[in-house]
Coordinates of C-alpha atoms in Angstrom, one line a residue:
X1 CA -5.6 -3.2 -15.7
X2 CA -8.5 -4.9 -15.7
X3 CA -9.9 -4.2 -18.9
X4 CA -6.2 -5.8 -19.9
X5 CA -7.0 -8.6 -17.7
X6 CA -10.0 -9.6 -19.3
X7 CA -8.5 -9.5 -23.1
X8 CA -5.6 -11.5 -21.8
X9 CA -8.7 -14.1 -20.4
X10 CA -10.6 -14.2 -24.0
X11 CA -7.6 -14.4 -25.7
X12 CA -6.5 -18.0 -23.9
X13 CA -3.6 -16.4 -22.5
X14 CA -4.6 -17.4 -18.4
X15 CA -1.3 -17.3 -17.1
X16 CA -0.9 -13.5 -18.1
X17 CA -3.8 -12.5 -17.0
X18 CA -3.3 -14.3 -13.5
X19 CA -0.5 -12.1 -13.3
X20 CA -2.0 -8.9 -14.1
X21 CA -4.7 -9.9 -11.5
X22 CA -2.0 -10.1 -9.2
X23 CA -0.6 -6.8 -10.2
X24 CA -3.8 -5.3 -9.4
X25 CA -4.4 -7.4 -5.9
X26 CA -1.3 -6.2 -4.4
X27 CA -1.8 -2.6 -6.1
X28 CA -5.0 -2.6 -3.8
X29 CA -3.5 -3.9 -0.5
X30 CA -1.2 -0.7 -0.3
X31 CA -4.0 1.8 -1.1
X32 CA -7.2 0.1 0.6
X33 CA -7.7 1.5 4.1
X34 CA -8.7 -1.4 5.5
X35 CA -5.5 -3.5 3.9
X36 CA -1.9 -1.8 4.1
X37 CA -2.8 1.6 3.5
X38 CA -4.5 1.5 7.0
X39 CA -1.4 0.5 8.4
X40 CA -0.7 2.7 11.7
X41 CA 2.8 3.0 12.8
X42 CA 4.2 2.8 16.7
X43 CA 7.4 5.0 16.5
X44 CA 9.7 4.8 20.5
X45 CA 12.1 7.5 20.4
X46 CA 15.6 7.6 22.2
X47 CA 15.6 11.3 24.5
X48 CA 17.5 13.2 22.9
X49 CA 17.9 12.2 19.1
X50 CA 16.0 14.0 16.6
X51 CA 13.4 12.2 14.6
X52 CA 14.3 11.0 11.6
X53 CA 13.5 12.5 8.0
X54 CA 10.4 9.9 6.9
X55 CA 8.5 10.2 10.0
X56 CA 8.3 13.9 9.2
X57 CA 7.1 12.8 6.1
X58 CA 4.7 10.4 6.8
X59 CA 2.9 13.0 9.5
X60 CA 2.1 15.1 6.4
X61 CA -1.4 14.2 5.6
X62 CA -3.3 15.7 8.3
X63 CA -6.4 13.6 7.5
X64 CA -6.0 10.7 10.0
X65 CA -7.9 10.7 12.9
X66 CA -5.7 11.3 16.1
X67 CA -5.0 8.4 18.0
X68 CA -4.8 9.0 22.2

């Protein structure tokens, strides 16, 4: 993207390539550790319901530290 970002630049086409800088910007919040991808979520439970489906998923990765 930012190869494309750069042609868009020499070729005098700013707006475009203000949006693929975009593209990339927000691309990064969600992966970057220390933007969204850091994010840390605080789950309360009700006794007695099961928890639900995407919190199953989401404890997958077993690379975060433990928090407690």
């Amino acid at each position: 993207m930012r190869a494309t970002q750069s042609e868009l630049q020499q070729a005098g086409r700013g707006a475009e390539a203000v949006r693929v800088w975009e593209e990339r910007s927000r691309a990064s919040l969600l992966a970057d550790p220390t933007g969204f991808g850091g994010f840390w979520w605080l789950v309360l439970a009700t006794e007695g319901l099961p928890e639900p489906p995407w919190l199953l998923r989401a404890r997958a990765p077993a690379d975060r530290p433990e928090v407690g």
